[in-house]
PDB file of C-alpha atoms in Angstrom:
ATOM      1  CA  MET O   1       0.000   0.000   0.000  1.00  0.00           C
ATOM      2  CA  MET O   2       1.258   3.489  -0.807  1.00  0.00           C
ATOM      3  CA  PRO O   3       2.038   5.448   2.372  1.00  0.00           C
ATOM      4  CA  ARG O   4       0.922   9.035   2.750  1.00  0.00           C
ATOM      5  CA  ILE O   5       3.669  11.439   1.733  1.00  0.00           C
ATOM      6  CA  LYS O   6       4.403  14.790   3.306  1.00  0.00           C
ATOM      7  CA  ILE O   7       7.000  17.115   1.816  1.00  0.00           C
ATOM      8  CA  CYS O   8       7.918  19.640   4.464  1.00  0.00           C
ATOM      9  CA  GLY O   9       9.721  22.956   4.642  1.00  0.00           C
ATOM     10  CA  LEU O  10       8.221  24.558   1.539  1.00  0.00           C
ATOM     11  CA  SER O  11       8.945  28.266   1.396  1.00  0.00           C
ATOM     12  CA  ARG O  12       8.751  29.571  -2.190  1.00  0.00           C
ATOM     13  CA  PRO O  13       6.159  29.669  -4.986  1.00  0.00           C
ATOM     14  CA  ALA O  14       8.558  27.547  -7.076  1.00  0.00           C
ATOM     15  CA  ASP O  15       8.293  24.841  -4.389  1.00  0.00           C
ATOM     16  CA  ILE O  16       4.534  24.814  -4.781  1.00  0.00           C
ATOM     17  CA  ASP O  17       4.854  24.500  -8.553  1.00  0.00           C
ATOM     18  CA  VAL O  18       6.670  21.184  -8.232  1.00  0.00           C
ATOM     19  CA  ILE O  19       4.424  20.022  -5.375  1.00  0.00           C
ATOM     20  CA  ASN O  20       1.386  20.591  -7.577  1.00  0.00           C
ATOM     21  CA  GLU O  21       3.112  18.556 -10.277  1.00  0.00           C
ATOM     22  CA  VAL O  22       4.096  15.511  -8.179  1.00  0.00           C
ATOM     23  CA  ARG O  23       1.098  15.648  -5.789  1.00  0.00           C
ATOM     24  CA  PRO O  24       2.136  14.406  -2.373  1.00  0.00           C
ATOM     25  CA  ASP O  25      -0.648  14.116   0.188  1.00  0.00           C
ATOM     26  CA  TYR O  26       0.617  16.889   2.461  1.00  0.00           C
ATOM     27  CA  ALA O  27       2.618  20.105   2.080  1.00  0.00           C
ATOM     28  CA  GLY O  28       4.420  21.372   5.170  1.00  0.00           C
ATOM     29  CA  PHE O  29       5.018  25.011   6.145  1.00  0.00           C
ATOM     30  CA  VAL O  30       7.420  25.640   9.038  1.00  0.00           C
ATOM     31  CA  PHE O  31       6.593  28.433  11.484  1.00  0.00           C
ATOM     32  CA  ALA O  32       9.316  27.573  14.006  1.00  0.00           C
ATOM     33  CA  ARG O  33      12.912  28.837  13.927  1.00  0.00           C
ATOM     34  CA  SER O  34      14.478  27.155  10.913  1.00  0.00           C
ATOM     35  CA  PRO O  35      16.126  27.966   7.564  1.00  0.00           C
ATOM     36  CA  ARG O  36      12.739  26.969   6.136  1.00  0.00           C
ATOM     37  CA  LYS O  37      10.651  29.293   8.312  1.00  0.00           C
ATOM     38  CA  VAL O  38       7.798  31.201   6.671  1.00  0.00           C
ATOM     39  CA  THR O  39       5.641  34.035   7.932  1.00  0.00           C
ATOM     40  CA  ALA O  40       1.875  33.847   8.179  1.00  0.00           C
ATOM     41  CA  ALA O  41       1.599  36.016   5.051  1.00  0.00           C
ATOM     42  CA  GLN O  42       3.993  33.805   3.095  1.00  0.00           C
ATOM     43  CA  ALA O  43       2.122  30.676   4.166  1.00  0.00           C
ATOM     44  CA  GLN O  44      -1.192  32.172   3.093  1.00  0.00           C
ATOM     45  CA  GLN O  45       0.251  33.012  -0.320  1.00  0.00           C
ATOM     46  CA  LEU O  46       1.704  29.522  -0.746  1.00  0.00           C
ATOM     47  CA  ARG O  47      -1.532  27.937   0.430  1.00  0.00           C
ATOM     48  CA  GLU O  48      -3.484  29.820  -2.217  1.00  0.00           C
ATOM     49  CA  LEU O  49      -1.158  28.438  -4.900  1.00  0.00           C
ATOM     50  CA  LEU O  50      -1.572  24.849  -3.691  1.00  0.00           C
ATOM     51  CA  GLU O  51      -3.768  22.568  -5.779  1.00  0.00           C
ATOM     52  CA  PRO O  52      -6.939  21.241  -4.116  1.00  0.00           C
ATOM     53  CA  GLY O  53      -6.434  17.860  -2.495  1.00  0.00           C
ATOM     54  CA  ILE O  54      -2.948  18.581  -1.157  1.00  0.00           C
ATOM     55  CA  ILE O  55      -3.330  19.292   2.544  1.00  0.00           C
ATOM     56  CA  PRO O  56      -1.339  22.176   4.076  1.00  0.00           C
ATOM     57  CA  VAL O  57       0.295  21.392   7.415  1.00  0.00           C
ATOM     58  CA  GLY O  58       1.730  23.975   9.800  1.00  0.00           C
ATOM     59  CA  VAL O  59       4.813  22.968  11.792  1.00  0.00           C
ATOM     60  CA  PHE O  60       5.228  24.578  15.218  1.00  0.00           C
ATOM     61  CA  VAL O  61       7.477  24.354  18.280  1.00  0.00           C
ATOM     62  CA  ASP O  62       5.776  25.529  21.469  1.00  0.00           C
ATOM     63  CA  ALA O  63       3.836  28.228  19.636  1.00  0.00           C
ATOM     64  CA  ALA O  64       1.118  30.265  21.303  1.00  0.00           C
ATOM     65  CA  LEU O  65      -2.274  28.639  20.851  1.00  0.00           C
ATOM     66  CA  GLU O  66      -3.618  31.787  19.234  1.00  0.00           C
ATOM     67  CA  GLU O  67      -0.911  31.742  16.552  1.00  0.00           C
ATOM     68  CA  VAL O  68      -1.846  28.230  15.477  1.00  0.00           C
ATOM     69  CA  ALA O  69      -5.585  28.842  15.725  1.00  0.00           C
ATOM     70  CA  THR O  70      -5.366  32.058  13.686  1.00  0.00           C
ATOM     71  CA  LEU O  71      -3.533  30.297  10.841  1.00  0.00           C
ATOM     72  CA  ALA O  72      -6.074  27.477  10.903  1.00  0.00           C
ATOM     73  CA  LYS O  73      -9.075  29.799  10.901  1.00  0.00           C
ATOM     74  CA  ALA O  74      -7.574  31.755   7.992  1.00  0.00           C
ATOM     75  CA  GLY O  75      -7.266  28.519   6.016  1.00  0.00           C
ATOM     76  CA  ALA O  76      -3.470  28.731   5.725  1.00  0.00           C
ATOM     77  CA  ILE O  77      -3.187  25.308   7.371  1.00  0.00           C
ATOM     78  CA  GLU O  78      -5.540  22.364   7.828  1.00  0.00           C
ATOM     79  CA  ILE O  79      -3.399  20.308  10.212  1.00  0.00           C
ATOM     80  CA  ALA O  80      -1.083  21.387  13.055  1.00  0.00           C
ATOM     81  CA  GLN O  81       2.176  19.495  13.533  1.00  0.00           C
ATOM     82  CA  LEU O  82       3.690  20.026  16.980  1.00  0.00           C
ATOM     83  CA  HIS O  83       7.400  19.475  17.634  1.00  0.00           C
ATOM     84  CA  GLY O  84       7.813  20.980  21.087  1.00  0.00           C
ATOM     85  CA  SER O  85       6.746  20.150  24.618  1.00  0.00           C
ATOM     86  CA  GLU O  86       3.034  20.543  23.839  1.00  0.00           C
ATOM     87  CA  ASN O  87       1.070  18.319  26.239  1.00  0.00           C
ATOM     88  CA  ALA O  88      -2.437  16.885  26.255  1.00  0.00           C
ATOM     89  CA  THR O  89      -3.892  20.073  27.729  1.00  0.00           C
ATOM     90  CA  TYR O  90      -2.396  22.146  24.913  1.00  0.00           C
ATOM     91  CA  ILE O  91      -3.566  19.749  22.204  1.00  0.00           C
ATOM     92  CA  GLU O  92      -7.102  19.563  23.584  1.00  0.00           C
ATOM     93  CA  ALA O  93      -7.279  23.360  23.880  1.00  0.00           C
ATOM     94  CA  LEU O  94      -6.070  23.746  20.310  1.00  0.00           C
ATOM     95  CA  LYS O  95      -8.643  21.297  18.991  1.00  0.00           C
ATOM     96  CA  THR O  96     -11.365  23.150  20.903  1.00  0.00           C
ATOM     97  CA  ARG O  97     -10.323  26.462  19.355  1.00  0.00           C
ATOM     98  CA  CYS O  98     -10.038  25.419  15.740  1.00  0.00           C
ATOM     99  CA  ASP O  99     -11.073  21.761  15.404  1.00  0.00           C
ATOM    100  CA  ILE O 100      -8.239  20.577  13.145  1.00  0.00           C
ATOM    101  CA  PRO O 101      -6.294  17.323  13.286  1.00  0.00           C
ATOM    102  CA  VAL O 102      -3.042  17.377  15.229  1.00  0.00           C
ATOM    103  CA  ILE O 103       0.207  15.566  14.466  1.00  0.00           C
ATOM    104  CA  LYS O 104       2.510  15.188  17.487  1.00  0.00           C
ATOM    105  CA  ALA O 105       6.172  14.621  16.741  1.00  0.00           C
ATOM    106  CA  LEU O 106       8.059  12.452  19.211  1.00  0.00           C
ATOM    107  CA  THR O 107      11.810  12.109  19.546  1.00  0.00           C
ATOM    108  CA  VAL O 108      12.807   8.435  19.459  1.00  0.00           C
ATOM    109  CA  ARG O 109      15.848   7.452  21.489  1.00  0.00           C
ATOM    110  CA  THR O 110      14.806   3.923  22.516  1.00  0.00           C
ATOM    111  CA  ALA O 111      12.201   1.304  21.626  1.00  0.00           C
ATOM    112  CA  ALA O 112      10.359   2.367  24.792  1.00  0.00           C
ATOM    113  CA  ASP O 113       9.757   5.805  23.273  1.00  0.00           C
ATOM    114  CA  ILE O 114       7.825   4.149  20.453  1.00  0.00           C
ATOM    115  CA  GLU O 115       5.784   2.017  22.842  1.00  0.00           C
ATOM    116  CA  ALA O 116       4.899   5.119  24.880  1.00  0.00           C
ATOM    117  CA  ALA O 117       3.797   7.062  21.808  1.00  0.00           C
ATOM    118  CA  ASP O 118       0.169   5.916  21.906  1.00  0.00           C
ATOM    119  CA  ARG O 119      -0.423   7.860  25.127  1.00  0.00           C
ATOM    120  CA  THR O 120      -0.843  11.016  23.079  1.00  0.00           C
ATOM    121  CA  VAL O 121      -4.220  12.652  22.512  1.00  0.00           C
ATOM    122  CA  ALA O 122      -3.052  13.790  19.064  1.00  0.00           C
ATOM    123  CA  ASP O 123      -4.634  12.278  15.969  1.00  0.00           C
ATOM    124  CA  ILE O 124      -1.408  11.274  14.215  1.00  0.00           C
ATOM    125  CA  LEU O 125       2.116  10.573  15.444  1.00  0.00           C
ATOM    126  CA  MET O 126       5.449  11.445  13.892  1.00  0.00           C
ATOM    127  CA  LEU O 127       8.437   9.349  14.937  1.00  0.00           C
ATOM    128  CA  ASP O 128      11.532  11.488  14.464  1.00  0.00           C
ATOM    129  CA  ASN O 129      15.107  12.007  15.604  1.00  0.00           C
ATOM    130  CA  GLY O 130      14.466  15.504  16.890  1.00  0.00           C
ATOM    131  CA  LYS O 131      13.349  18.946  15.768  1.00  0.00           C
ATOM    132  CA  GLY O 132      14.316  18.997  12.111  1.00  0.00           C
ATOM    133  CA  THR O 133      17.776  17.473  12.541  1.00  0.00           C
ATOM    134  CA  GLY O 134      17.642  15.769   9.149  1.00  0.00           C
ATOM    135  CA  GLU O 135      19.064  12.638  10.759  1.00  0.00           C
ATOM    136  CA  ARG O 136      17.577   9.200  11.294  1.00  0.00           C
ATOM    137  CA  PHE O 137      16.860   7.622  14.622  1.00  0.00           C
ATOM    138  CA  ASP O 138      17.770   3.951  14.900  1.00  0.00           C
ATOM    139  CA  TRP O 139      15.085   2.319  12.765  1.00  0.00           C
ATOM    140  CA  GLY O 140      15.959  -0.973  14.431  1.00  0.00           C
ATOM    141  CA  PHE O 141      13.845   0.185  17.369  1.00  0.00           C
ATOM    142  CA  LEU O 142      10.767  -0.236  15.175  1.00  0.00           C
ATOM    143  CA  LYS O 143      11.548  -3.928  14.823  1.00  0.00           C
ATOM    144  CA  ASP O 144      11.820  -4.368  18.575  1.00  0.00           C
ATOM    145  CA  ALA O 145       8.924  -2.219  19.751  1.00  0.00           C
ATOM    146  CA  LYS O 146       5.177  -2.661  19.627  1.00  0.00           C
ATOM    147  CA  ARG O 147       3.992  -0.384  16.815  1.00  0.00           C
ATOM    148  CA  PRO O 148       1.652   2.525  17.636  1.00  0.00           C
ATOM    149  CA  THR O 149      -2.028   2.001  16.975  1.00  0.00           C
ATOM    150  CA  HIS O 150      -2.230   5.675  15.969  1.00  0.00           C
ATOM    151  CA  PRO O 151      -1.416   6.457  12.343  1.00  0.00           C
ATOM    152  CA  TRP O 152       2.275   7.388  12.282  1.00  0.00           C
ATOM    153  CA  PHE O 153       4.746   9.146  10.039  1.00  0.00           C
ATOM    154  CA  LEU O 154       8.359   8.083   9.788  1.00  0.00           C
ATOM    155  CA  ALA O 155      10.575  11.175   9.676  1.00  0.00           C
ATOM    156  CA  GLY O 156      14.200  12.221   9.877  1.00  0.00           C
ATOM    157  CA  GLY O 157      16.913  11.673   7.313  1.00  0.00           C
ATOM    158  CA  ILE O 158      14.765   9.956   4.675  1.00  0.00           C
ATOM    159  CA  THR O 159      16.201  10.196   1.160  1.00  0.00           C
ATOM    160  CA  THR O 160      15.774   8.477  -2.184  1.00  0.00           C
ATOM    161  CA  GLY O 161      18.721   6.279  -1.178  1.00  0.00           C
ATOM    162  CA  ASN O 162      17.106   4.819   1.948  1.00  0.00           C
ATOM    163  CA  LEU O 163      13.476   5.052   0.855  1.00  0.00           C
ATOM    164  CA  GLU O 164      13.172   1.316   0.204  1.00  0.00           C
ATOM    165  CA  GLN O 165      14.341   0.565   3.749  1.00  0.00           C
ATOM    166  CA  ALA O 166      11.923   3.152   5.118  1.00  0.00           C
ATOM    167  CA  LEU O 167       9.042   1.560   3.234  1.00  0.00           C
ATOM    168  CA  SER O 168       9.979  -1.869   4.605  1.00  0.00           C
ATOM    169  CA  LEU O 169       9.036  -0.551   8.063  1.00  0.00           C
ATOM    170  CA  ASP O 170       5.450  -0.114   6.812  1.00  0.00           C
ATOM    171  CA  PRO O 171       4.792   3.410   8.101  1.00  0.00           C
ATOM    172  CA  TRP O 172       1.386   5.009   7.634  1.00  0.00           C
ATOM    173  CA  GLY O 173       3.196   8.026   6.233  1.00  0.00           C
ATOM    174  CA  ILE O 174       6.643   9.296   5.275  1.00  0.00           C
ATOM    175  CA  ASP O 175       7.848  12.820   5.916  1.00  0.00           C
ATOM    176  CA  VAL O 176      10.735  14.217   3.866  1.00  0.00           C
ATOM    177  CA  SER O 177      12.398  17.615   4.050  1.00  0.00           C
ATOM    178  CA  SER O 178      16.206  17.841   3.955  1.00  0.00           C
ATOM    179  CA  GLY O 179      16.261  14.653   1.856  1.00  0.00           C
ATOM    180  CA  VAL O 180      14.984  16.683  -1.113  1.00  0.00           C
ATOM    181  CA  GLU O 181      17.351  19.625  -0.669  1.00  0.00           C
ATOM    182  CA  ALA O 182      20.639  20.191  -2.494  1.00  0.00           C
ATOM    183  CA  GLN O 183      21.167  23.345  -0.422  1.00  0.00           C
ATOM    184  CA  ARG O 184      20.067  23.459   3.217  1.00  0.00           C
ATOM    185  CA  GLY O 185      16.652  25.029   3.554  1.00  0.00           C
ATOM    186  CA  LEU O 186      15.885  25.165  -0.176  1.00  0.00           C
ATOM    187  CA  LYS O 187      13.906  22.473  -1.933  1.00  0.00           C
ATOM    188  CA  ASP O 188      15.350  21.046  -5.150  1.00  0.00           C
ATOM    189  CA  PRO O 189      12.688  20.335  -7.814  1.00  0.00           C
ATOM    190  CA  GLU O 190      14.634  17.466  -9.400  1.00  0.00           C
ATOM    191  CA  MET O 191      15.235  15.815  -6.023  1.00  0.00           C
ATOM    192  CA  ILE O 192      11.515  16.058  -5.238  1.00  0.00           C
ATOM    193  CA  ARG O 193      10.640  14.508  -8.597  1.00  0.00           C
ATOM    194  CA  ALA O 194      13.214  11.746  -8.108  1.00  0.00           C
ATOM    195  CA  PHE O 195      11.893  10.983  -4.624  1.00  0.00           C
ATOM    196  CA  MET O 196       8.294  10.693  -5.797  1.00  0.00           C
ATOM    197  CA  ASP O 197       9.321   8.638  -8.844  1.00  0.00           C
ATOM    198  CA  ALA O 198      11.281   6.252  -6.607  1.00  0.00           C
ATOM    199  CA  LEU O 199       8.340   5.917  -4.251  1.00  0.00           C
ATOM    200  CA  ARG O 200       5.933   5.050  -7.050  1.00  0.00           C
ATOM    201  CA  THR O 201       8.402   2.607  -8.593  1.00  0.00           C
ATOM    202  CA  LEU O 202       8.963   0.832  -5.280  1.00  0.00           C
ATOM    203  CA  ARG O 203       5.254   0.675  -4.518  1.00  0.00           C
ATOM    204  CA  GLY O 204       4.287  -0.227  -8.088  1.00  0.00           C
TER     205      GLY O 204
END
């Protein structure tokens, strides 16, 4: 089965052009400190260029609830992805304010971190190495741990070169950012095309 694909860290209209061409499931806009950070106005512009059916996701690290809710109510994002210390109280308050799905990113250091992941009140999990490090956690933990019952993205250091191994772990979704960049913080259209082509070839 084809996993859901999220291409994250989009920051320019040219990025949206290639996203509209290759059609991943999700397009990620980063609002936290990062080389890929966009403003609310930039995100709104990029969102308006995005083809229907590709879901815009906002990426935050311990942002004020009102910041996230305002972007959601304006239609700039349809899902919030949280990479900080946001707890159940925060997530429930956010969902009350704007009623959008929430992805909670979790840093994996041991197999126990994966087994604890289902305690979240978020809708979707993201298993990652950290906050946008571009590095993999030890995927061997996924072979040792009980898998989450929540839908979950595999993230961190995924490239065309290790995509087949990533798919062998049977994630619900795959998140790629630095793996489709030739220059840090800037998406490369040919790398995005190659990634999506490889995915479709591997999944037939």
